[in-house]
Short mmCIF file of C-alpha atoms in Angstrom, two decimals:
data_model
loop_
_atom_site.label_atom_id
_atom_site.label_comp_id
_atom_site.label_asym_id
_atom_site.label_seq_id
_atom_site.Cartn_x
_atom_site.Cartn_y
_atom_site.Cartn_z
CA UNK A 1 0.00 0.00 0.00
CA UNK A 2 2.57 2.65 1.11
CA UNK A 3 4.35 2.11 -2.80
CA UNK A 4 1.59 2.63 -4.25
CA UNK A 5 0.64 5.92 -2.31
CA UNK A 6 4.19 6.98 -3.08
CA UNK A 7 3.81 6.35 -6.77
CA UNK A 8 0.38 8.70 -6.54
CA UNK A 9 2.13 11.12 -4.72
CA UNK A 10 4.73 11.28 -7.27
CA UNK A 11 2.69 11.57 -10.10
CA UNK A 12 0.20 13.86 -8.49
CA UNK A 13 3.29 15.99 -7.63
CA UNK A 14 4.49 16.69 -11.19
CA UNK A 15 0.19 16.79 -12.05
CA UNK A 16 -0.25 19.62 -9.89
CA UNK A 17 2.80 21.20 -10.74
CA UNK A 18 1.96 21.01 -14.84
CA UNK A 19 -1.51 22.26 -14.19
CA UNK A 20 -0.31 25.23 -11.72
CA UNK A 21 1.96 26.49 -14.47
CA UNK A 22 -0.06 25.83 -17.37
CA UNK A 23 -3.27 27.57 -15.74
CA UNK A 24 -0.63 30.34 -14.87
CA UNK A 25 1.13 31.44 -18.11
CA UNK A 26 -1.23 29.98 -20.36
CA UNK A 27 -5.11 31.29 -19.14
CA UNK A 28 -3.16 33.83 -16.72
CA UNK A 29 -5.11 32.44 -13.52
CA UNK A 30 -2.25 33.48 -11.05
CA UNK A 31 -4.52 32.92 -8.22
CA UNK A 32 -5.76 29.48 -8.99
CA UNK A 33 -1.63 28.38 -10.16
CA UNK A 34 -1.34 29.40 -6.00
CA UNK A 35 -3.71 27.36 -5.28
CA UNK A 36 -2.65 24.08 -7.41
CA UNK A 37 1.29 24.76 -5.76
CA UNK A 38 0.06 25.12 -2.73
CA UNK A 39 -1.06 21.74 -2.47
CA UNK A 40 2.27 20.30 -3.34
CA UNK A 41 2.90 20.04 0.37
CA UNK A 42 -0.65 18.42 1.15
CA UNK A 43 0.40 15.01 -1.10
CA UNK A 44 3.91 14.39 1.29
CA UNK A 45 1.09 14.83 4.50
CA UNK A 46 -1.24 12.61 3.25
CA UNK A 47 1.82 10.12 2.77
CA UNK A 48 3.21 10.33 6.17
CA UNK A 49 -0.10 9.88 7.83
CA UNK A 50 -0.73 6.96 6.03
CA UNK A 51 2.82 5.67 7.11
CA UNK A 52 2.19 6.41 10.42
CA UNK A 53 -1.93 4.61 10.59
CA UNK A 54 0.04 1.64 8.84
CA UNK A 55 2.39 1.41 11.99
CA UNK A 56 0.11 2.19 14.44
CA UNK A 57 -2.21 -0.94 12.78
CA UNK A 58 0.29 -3.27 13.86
CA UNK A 59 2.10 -3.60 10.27
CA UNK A 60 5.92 -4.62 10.62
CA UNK A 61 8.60 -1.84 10.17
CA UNK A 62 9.78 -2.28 6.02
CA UNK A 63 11.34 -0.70 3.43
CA UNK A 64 8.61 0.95 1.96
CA UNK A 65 8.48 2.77 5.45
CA UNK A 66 11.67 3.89 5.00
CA UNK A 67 11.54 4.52 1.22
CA UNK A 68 8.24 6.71 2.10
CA UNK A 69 10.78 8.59 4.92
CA UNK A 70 13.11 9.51 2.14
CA UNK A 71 10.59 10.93 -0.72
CA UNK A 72 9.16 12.88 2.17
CA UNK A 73 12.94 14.42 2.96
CA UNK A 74 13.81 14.94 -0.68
CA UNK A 75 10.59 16.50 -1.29
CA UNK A 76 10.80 18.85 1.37
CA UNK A 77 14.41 19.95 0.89
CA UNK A 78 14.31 20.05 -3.25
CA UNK A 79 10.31 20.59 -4.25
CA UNK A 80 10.93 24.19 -3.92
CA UNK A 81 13.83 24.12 -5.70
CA UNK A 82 12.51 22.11 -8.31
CA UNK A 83 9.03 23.88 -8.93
CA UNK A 84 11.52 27.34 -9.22
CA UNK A 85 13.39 25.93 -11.38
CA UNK A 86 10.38 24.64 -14.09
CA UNK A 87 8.59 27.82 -13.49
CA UNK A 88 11.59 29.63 -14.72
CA UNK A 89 11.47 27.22 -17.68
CA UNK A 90 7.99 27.52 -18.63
CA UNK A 91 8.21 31.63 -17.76
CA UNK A 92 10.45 31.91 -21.06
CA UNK A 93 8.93 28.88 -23.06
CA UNK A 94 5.21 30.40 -22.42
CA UNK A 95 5.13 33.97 -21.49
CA UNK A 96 8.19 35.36 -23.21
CA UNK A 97 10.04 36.27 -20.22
CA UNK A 98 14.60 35.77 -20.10
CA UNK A 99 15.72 32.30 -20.13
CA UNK A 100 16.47 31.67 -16.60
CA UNK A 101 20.74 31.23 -16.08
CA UNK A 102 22.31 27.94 -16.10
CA UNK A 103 23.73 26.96 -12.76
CA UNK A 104 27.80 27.77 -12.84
CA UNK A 105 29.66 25.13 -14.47
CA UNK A 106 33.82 26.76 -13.36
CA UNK A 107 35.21 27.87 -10.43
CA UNK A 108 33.91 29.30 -7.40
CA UNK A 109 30.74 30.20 -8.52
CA UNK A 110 30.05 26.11 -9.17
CA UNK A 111 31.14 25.90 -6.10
CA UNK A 112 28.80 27.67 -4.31
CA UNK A 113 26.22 25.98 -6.55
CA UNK A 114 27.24 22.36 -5.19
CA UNK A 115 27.68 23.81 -1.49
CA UNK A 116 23.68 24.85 -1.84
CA UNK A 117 22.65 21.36 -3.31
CA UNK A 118 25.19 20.06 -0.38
CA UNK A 119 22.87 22.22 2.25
CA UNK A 120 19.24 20.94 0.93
CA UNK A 121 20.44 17.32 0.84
CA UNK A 122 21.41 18.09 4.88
CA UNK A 123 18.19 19.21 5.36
CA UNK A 124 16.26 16.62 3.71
CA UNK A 125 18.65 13.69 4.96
CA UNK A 126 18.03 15.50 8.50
CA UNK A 127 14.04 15.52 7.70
CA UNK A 128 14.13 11.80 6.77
CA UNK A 129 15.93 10.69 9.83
CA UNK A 130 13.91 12.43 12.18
CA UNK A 131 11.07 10.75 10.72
CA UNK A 132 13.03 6.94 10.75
CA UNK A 133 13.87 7.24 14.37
CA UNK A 134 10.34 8.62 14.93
CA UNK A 135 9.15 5.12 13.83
CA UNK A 136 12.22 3.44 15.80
CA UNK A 137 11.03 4.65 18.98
CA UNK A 138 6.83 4.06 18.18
CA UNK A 139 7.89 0.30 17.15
CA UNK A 140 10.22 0.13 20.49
CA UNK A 141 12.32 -2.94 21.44
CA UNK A 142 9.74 -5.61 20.25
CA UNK A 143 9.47 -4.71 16.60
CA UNK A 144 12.07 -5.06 14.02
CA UNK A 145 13.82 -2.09 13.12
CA UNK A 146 16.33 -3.43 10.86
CA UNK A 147 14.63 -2.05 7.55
CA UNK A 148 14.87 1.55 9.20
CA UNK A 149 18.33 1.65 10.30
CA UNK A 150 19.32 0.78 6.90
CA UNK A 151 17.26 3.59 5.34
CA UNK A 152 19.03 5.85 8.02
CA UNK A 153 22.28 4.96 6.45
CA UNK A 154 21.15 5.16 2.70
CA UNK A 155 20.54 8.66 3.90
CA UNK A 156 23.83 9.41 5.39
CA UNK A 157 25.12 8.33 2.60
CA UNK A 158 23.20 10.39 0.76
CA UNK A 159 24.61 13.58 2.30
CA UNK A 160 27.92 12.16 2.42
CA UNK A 161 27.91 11.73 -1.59
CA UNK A 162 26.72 15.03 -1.92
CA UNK A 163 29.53 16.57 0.51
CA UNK A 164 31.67 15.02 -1.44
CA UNK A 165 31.24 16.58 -4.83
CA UNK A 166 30.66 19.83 -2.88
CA UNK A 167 33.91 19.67 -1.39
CA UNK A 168 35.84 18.24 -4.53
CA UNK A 169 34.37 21.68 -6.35
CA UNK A 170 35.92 24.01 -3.53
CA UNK A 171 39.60 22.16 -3.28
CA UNK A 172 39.83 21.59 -6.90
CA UNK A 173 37.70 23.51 -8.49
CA UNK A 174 36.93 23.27 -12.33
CA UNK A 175 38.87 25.77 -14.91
CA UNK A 176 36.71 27.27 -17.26
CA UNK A 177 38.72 26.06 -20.62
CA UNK A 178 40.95 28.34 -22.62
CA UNK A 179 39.74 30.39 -26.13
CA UNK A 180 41.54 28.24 -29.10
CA UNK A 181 42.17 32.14 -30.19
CA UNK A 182 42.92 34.42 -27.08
CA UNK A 183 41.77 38.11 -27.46
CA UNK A 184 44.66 40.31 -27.92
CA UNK A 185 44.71 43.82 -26.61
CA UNK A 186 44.19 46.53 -29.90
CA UNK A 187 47.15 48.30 -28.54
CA UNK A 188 49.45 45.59 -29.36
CA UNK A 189 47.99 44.61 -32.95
CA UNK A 190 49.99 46.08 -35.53
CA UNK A 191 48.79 47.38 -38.93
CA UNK A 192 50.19 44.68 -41.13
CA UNK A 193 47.73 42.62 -38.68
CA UNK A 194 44.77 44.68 -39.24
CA UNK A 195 45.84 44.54 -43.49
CA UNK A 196 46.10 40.93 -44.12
CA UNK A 197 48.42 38.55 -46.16
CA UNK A 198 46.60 40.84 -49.47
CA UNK A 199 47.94 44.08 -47.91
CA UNK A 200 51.29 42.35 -46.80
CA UNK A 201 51.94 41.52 -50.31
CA UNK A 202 50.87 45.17 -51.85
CA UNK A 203 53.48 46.55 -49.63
CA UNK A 204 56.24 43.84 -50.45
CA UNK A 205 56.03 45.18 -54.57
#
């Protein structure tokens, strides 16, 4: 039951997110796009009161608990992030506006990106483990908790990875590659530069 409620939520997520941008740049009902985003948050709710009736029913701790944990962290940390990012996107597909900027790909300003990815991924490991050892602690020493703990380490890792390439950005961070032609300052380009081989050869005769 829980997978399936997490495949709903999932695809209910990306529903209401299509309809709240389509209704927004499209019939220019700003009010009722609102409305559809704002219910984003209801669907990861719904799916962690279900997870915690199932418990309370008597069902044994699994991994679908603990997969349901984790879409509830990543969706909290990075549904923001993402429904920014695709309104940007359909802002300059639909209603004309600038394309919204790449993230950095060089240097310190990738960086920073990766540090800010690092820092959501810490907040949605931290919202996923809260909600693991919540269920821990319900199911007490008589249950088996095994299936949690491990999801409490996928999620660790989780961070971990993304610390990782965070940190790998800052020590050695990426060059931005080199022009095949460099600009040249005008003060140092000569006039037989400027001319050409043609001119070159007019003043040879």
């Amino acid at each position: 039951m829980i997978v399936g409620l997490i495949i709903a939520c999932e695809v209910g997520f990306w529903v209401l997110l299509a309809l709240g941008l389509a209704v927004r740049y499209l019939l220019n009902w700003r009010r009722t796009s609102v409305v559809l985003l704002l219910c984003e948050p209801v669907l990861e709710l719904v799916l962690f009161v279900a997870t915690a009736i199932d418990l309370r029913n008597g069902a044994e701790p699994s991994w679908e608990h603990g997969l349901a944990a984790l879409y509830i962290g990543y969706t909290v940390a990075f549904g923001h992030y993402t429904i920014r990012w695709l309104d940007g996107h359909a802002a300059h597909r639909l209603a004309g506006a600038p394309r919204p900027p790449k993230p950095p790909r060089y240097g310190r300003g990738r960086a920073r990106h990766e540090a800010k990815l690092w820092l959501r991924a810490v907040f949605g490991g931290a919202v996923a483990l809260a909600l693991l050892q919540s269920a821990v602690w319900y199911v007490g020493d008589e249950g088996d908790v095994s299936s949690l703990r491990s999801f409490q380490w996928v999620a660790l890792r989780t961070i971990g990875i993304y610390g990782l390439i965070a940190l790998s950005c800052t020590v050695w961070p990426r060059k931005e590659p080199a022009s095949a032609l460099p600009a040249r300052n005008p003060e140092h380009v000569t006039d037989a530069d400027v001319g050409g081989p043609r001119q070159n050869e007019e003043q040879v005769r």
